[in-house]
PDB file of C-alpha atoms in Angstrom:
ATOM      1  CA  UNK A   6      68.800 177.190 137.747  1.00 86.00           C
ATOM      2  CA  UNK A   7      64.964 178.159 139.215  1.00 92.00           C
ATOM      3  CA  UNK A   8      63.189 180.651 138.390  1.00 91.00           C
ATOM      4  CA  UNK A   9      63.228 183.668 141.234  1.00 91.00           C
ATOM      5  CA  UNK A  10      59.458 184.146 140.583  1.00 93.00           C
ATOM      6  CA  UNK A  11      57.826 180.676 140.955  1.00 94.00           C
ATOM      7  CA  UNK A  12      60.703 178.742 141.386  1.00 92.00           C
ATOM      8  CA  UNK A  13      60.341 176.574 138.192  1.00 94.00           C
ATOM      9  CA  UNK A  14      63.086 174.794 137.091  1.00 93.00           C
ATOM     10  CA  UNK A  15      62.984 175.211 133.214  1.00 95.00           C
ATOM     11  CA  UNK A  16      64.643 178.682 132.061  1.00 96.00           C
ATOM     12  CA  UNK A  17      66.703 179.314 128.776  1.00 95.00           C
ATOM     13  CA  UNK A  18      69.214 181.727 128.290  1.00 95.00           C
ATOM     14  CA  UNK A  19      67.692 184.485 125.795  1.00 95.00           C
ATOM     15  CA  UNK A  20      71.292 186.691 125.517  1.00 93.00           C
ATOM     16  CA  UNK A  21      75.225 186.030 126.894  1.00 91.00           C
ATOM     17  CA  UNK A  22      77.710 188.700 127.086  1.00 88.00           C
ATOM     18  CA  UNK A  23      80.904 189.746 128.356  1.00 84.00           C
ATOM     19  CA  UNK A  24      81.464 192.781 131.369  1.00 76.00           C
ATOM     20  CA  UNK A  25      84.081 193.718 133.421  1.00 59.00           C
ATOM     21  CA  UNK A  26      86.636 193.145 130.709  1.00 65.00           C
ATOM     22  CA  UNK A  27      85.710 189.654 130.292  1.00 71.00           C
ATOM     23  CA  UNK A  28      85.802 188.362 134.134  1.00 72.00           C
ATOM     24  CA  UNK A  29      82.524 187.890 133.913  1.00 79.00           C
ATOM     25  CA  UNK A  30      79.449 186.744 131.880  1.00 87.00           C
ATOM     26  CA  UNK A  31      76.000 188.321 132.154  1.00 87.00           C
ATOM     27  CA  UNK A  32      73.116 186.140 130.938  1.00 93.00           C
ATOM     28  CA  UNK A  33      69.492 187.113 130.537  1.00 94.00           C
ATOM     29  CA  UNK A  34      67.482 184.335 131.166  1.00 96.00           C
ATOM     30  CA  UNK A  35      63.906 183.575 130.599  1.00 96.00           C
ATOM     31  CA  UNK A  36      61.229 181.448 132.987  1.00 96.00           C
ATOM     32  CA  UNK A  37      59.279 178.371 130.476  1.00 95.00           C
ATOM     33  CA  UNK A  38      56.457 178.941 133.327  1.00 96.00           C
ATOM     34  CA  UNK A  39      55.655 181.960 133.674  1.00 96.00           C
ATOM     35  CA  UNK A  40      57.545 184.097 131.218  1.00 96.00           C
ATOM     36  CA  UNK A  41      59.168 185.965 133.881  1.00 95.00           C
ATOM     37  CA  UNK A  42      62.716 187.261 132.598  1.00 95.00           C
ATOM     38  CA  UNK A  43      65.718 187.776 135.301  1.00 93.00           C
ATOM     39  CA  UNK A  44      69.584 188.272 134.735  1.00 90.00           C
ATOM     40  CA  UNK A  45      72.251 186.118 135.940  1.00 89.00           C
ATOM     41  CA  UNK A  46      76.323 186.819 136.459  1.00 83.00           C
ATOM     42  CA  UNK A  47      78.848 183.669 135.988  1.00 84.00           C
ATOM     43  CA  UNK A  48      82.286 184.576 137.561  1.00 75.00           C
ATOM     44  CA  UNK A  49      85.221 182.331 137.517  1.00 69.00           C
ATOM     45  CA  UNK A  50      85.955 181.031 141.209  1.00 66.00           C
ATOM     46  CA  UNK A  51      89.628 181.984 141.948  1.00 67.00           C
ATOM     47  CA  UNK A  52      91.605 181.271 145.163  1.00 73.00           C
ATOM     48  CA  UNK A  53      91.126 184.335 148.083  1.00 83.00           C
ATOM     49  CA  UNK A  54      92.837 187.220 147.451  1.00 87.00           C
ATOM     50  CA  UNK A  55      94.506 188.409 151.054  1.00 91.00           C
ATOM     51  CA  UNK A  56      95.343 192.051 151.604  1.00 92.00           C
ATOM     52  CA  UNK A  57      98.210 192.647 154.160  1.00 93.00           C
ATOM     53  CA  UNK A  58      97.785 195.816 156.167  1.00 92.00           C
ATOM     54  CA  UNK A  59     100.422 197.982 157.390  1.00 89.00           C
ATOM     55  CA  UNK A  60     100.009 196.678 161.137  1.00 93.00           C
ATOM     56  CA  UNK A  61     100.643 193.165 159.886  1.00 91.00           C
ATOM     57  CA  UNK A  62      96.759 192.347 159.573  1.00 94.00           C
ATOM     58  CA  UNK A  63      95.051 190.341 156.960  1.00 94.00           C
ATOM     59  CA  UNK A  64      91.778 190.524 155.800  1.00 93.00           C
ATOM     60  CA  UNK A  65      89.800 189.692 152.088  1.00 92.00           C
ATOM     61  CA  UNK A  66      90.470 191.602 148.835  1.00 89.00           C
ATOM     62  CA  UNK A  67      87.158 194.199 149.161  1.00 90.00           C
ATOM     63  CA  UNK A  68      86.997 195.336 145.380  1.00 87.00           C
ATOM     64  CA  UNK A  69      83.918 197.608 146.598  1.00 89.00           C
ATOM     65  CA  UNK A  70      86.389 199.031 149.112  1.00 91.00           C
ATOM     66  CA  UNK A  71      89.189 199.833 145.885  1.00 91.00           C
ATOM     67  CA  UNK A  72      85.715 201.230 144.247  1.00 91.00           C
ATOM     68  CA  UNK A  73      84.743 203.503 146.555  1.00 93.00           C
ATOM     69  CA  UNK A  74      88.129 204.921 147.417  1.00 93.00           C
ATOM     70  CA  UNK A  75      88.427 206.095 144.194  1.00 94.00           C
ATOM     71  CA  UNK A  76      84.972 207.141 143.774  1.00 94.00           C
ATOM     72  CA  UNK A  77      85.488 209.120 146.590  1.00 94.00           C
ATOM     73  CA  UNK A  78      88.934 210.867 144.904  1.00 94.00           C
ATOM     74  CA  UNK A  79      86.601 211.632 141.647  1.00 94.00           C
ATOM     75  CA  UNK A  80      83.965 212.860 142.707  1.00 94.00           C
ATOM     76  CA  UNK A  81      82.574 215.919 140.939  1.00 93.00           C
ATOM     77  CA  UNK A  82      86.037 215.494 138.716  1.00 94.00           C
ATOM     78  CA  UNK A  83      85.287 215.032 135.074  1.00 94.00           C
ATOM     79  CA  UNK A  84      86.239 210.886 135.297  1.00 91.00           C
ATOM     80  CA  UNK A  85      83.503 208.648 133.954  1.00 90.00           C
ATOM     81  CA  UNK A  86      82.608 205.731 135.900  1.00 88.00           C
ATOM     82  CA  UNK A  87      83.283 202.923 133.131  1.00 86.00           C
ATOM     83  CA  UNK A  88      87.036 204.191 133.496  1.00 90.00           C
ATOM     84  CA  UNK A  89      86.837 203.682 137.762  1.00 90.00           C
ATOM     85  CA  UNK A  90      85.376 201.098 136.443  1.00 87.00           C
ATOM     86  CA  UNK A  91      88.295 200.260 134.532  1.00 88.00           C
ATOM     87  CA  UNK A  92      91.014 201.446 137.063  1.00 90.00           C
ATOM     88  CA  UNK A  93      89.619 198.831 139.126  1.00 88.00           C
ATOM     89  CA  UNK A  94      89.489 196.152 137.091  1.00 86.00           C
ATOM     90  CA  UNK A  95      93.611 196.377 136.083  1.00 88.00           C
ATOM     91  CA  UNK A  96      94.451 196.917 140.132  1.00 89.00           C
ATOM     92  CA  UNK A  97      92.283 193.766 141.034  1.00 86.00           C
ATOM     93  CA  UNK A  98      94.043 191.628 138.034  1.00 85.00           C
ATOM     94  CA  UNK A  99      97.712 193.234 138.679  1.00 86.00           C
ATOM     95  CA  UNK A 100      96.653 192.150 142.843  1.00 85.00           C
ATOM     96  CA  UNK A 101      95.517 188.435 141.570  1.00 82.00           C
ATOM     97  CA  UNK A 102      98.539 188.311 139.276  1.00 84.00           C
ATOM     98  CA  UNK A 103     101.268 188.945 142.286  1.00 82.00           C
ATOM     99  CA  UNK A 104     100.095 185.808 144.279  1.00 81.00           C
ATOM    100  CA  UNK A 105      97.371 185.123 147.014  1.00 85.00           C
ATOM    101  CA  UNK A 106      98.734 188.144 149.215  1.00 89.00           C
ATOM    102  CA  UNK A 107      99.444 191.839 148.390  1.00 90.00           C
ATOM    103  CA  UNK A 108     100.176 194.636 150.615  1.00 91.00           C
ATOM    104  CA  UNK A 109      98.217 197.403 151.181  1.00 91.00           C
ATOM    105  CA  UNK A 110     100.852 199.547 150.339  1.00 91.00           C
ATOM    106  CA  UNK A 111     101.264 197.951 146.591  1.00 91.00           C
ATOM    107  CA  UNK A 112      97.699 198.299 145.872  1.00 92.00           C
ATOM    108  CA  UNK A 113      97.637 202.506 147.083  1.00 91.00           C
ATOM    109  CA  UNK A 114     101.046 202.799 145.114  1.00 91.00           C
ATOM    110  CA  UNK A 115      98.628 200.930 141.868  1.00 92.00           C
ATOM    111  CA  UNK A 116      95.746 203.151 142.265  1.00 93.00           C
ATOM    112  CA  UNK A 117      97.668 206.351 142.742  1.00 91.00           C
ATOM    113  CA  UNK A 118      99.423 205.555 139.479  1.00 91.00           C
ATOM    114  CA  UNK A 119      95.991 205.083 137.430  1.00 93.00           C
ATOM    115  CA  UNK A 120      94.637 208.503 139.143  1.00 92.00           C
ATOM    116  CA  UNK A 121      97.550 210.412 138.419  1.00 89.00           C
ATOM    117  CA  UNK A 122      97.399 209.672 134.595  1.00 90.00           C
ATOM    118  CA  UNK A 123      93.458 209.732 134.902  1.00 91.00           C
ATOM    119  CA  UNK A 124      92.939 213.225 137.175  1.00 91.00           C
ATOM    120  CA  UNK A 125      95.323 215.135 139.082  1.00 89.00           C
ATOM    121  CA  UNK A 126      92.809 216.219 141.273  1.00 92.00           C
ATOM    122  CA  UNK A 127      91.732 212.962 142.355  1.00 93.00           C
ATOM    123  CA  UNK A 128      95.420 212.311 142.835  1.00 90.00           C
ATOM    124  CA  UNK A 129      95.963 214.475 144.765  1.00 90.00           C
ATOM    125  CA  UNK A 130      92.956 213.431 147.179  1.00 91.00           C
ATOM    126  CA  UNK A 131      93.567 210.003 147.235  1.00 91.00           C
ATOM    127  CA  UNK A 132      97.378 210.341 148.005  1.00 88.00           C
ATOM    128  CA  UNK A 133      96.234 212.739 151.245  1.00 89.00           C
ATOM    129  CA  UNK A 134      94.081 210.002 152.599  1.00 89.00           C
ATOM    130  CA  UNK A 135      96.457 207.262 151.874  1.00 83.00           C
ATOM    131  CA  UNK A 136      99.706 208.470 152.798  1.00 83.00           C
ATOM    132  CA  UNK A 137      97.927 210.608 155.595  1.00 84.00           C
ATOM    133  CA  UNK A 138      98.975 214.157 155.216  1.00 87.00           C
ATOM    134  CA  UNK A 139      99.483 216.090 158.220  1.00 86.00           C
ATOM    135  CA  UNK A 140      99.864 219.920 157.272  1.00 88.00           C
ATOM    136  CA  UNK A 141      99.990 221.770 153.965  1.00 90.00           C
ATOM    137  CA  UNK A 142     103.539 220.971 152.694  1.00 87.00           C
ATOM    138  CA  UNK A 143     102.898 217.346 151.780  1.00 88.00           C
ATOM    139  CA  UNK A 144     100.183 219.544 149.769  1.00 86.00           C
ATOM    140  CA  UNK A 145     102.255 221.466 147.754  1.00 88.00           C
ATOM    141  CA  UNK A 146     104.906 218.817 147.554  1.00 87.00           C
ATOM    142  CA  UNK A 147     102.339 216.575 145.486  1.00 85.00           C
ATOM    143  CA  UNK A 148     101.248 219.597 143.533  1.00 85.00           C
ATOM    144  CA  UNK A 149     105.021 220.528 142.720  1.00 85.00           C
ATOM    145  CA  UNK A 150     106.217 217.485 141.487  1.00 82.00           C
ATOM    146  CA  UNK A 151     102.783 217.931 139.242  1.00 76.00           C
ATOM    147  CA  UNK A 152     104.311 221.141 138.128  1.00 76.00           C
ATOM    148  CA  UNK A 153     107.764 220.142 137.469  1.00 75.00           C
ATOM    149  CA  UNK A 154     106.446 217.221 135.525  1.00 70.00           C
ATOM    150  CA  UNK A 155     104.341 219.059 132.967  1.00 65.00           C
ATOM    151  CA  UNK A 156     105.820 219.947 129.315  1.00 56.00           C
ATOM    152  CA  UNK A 157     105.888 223.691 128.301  1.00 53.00           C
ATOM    153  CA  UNK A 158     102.871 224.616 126.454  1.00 52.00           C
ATOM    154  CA  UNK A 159     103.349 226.455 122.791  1.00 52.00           C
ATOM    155  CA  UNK A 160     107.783 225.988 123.048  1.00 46.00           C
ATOM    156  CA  UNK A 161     108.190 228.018 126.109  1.00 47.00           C
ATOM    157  CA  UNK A 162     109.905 226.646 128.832  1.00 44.00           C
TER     158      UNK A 162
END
């Protein structure tokens, strides 16, 4: 490892710690030259992850794309981002844990399932831009089935 700032060869690691549920290590490491202090990430190397799209096209697992999709349902809903955070973690390890290949499909039918138990709201907009609603009915469809699943409040029913 070199330093970023003069290049020097001789750093030591000042602090180690977990993120992203423990897929990860963050180090803080500091330069023996010239005192400089920089963080690094260690990540174990797995084999490719390939997402199969609904034409029959491949292309690389894109965890930032999983990210901002469900940014994009949340936003200015009341979800904090260490549980997207979170959400995305589980889908990427269910996606690694089914093989080298997952559908597209399986990974909307995975996030939709976190949403719905995190925000309806954001539910609701994610399943309108993945299963492509067309008119208002696939609307209130969604938002039924929200209705019919909720518990009576106070005994009523």
């Amino acid at each position: 490892m070199h330093c970023p700032f003069c290049r020097h060869s001789e750093v030591r690691v000042i602090d180690s710690r977990d993120t992203e549920s423990g897929a990860a290590i963050r180090r803080r490491r500091e330069c023996a030259s010239c005192g400089q202090r920089f963080t690094t990430f260690e990540r174990m190397e797995g084999s490719p992850l390939v997402v199969v799209k609904r034409d029959g096209s491949r292309e690389p697992f894109d965890r930032a794309k999983v990210v901002s999709g469900i940014a994009k349902a949340c936003k200015n809903r009341p979800v904090a981002d260490d549980d997207m955070l979170r959400v995305c973690d589980e889908i990427e390890e269910i996606a690694r844990a089914k093989g080298a290949e997952i559908s597209s499909e399986d990974l909307g039918h995975e996030v939709l399932a976190r949403l719905k138990a995190l925000d309806e709201v954001a539910y609701v907009r994610f399943a309108s831009v993945y299963r492509e609603f067309s008119d208002l009915s696939e609307f209130e469809r969604v938002i039924a089935e929200f209705s019919s699943s909720r518990k009576p409040v106070g005994g009523r029913g």
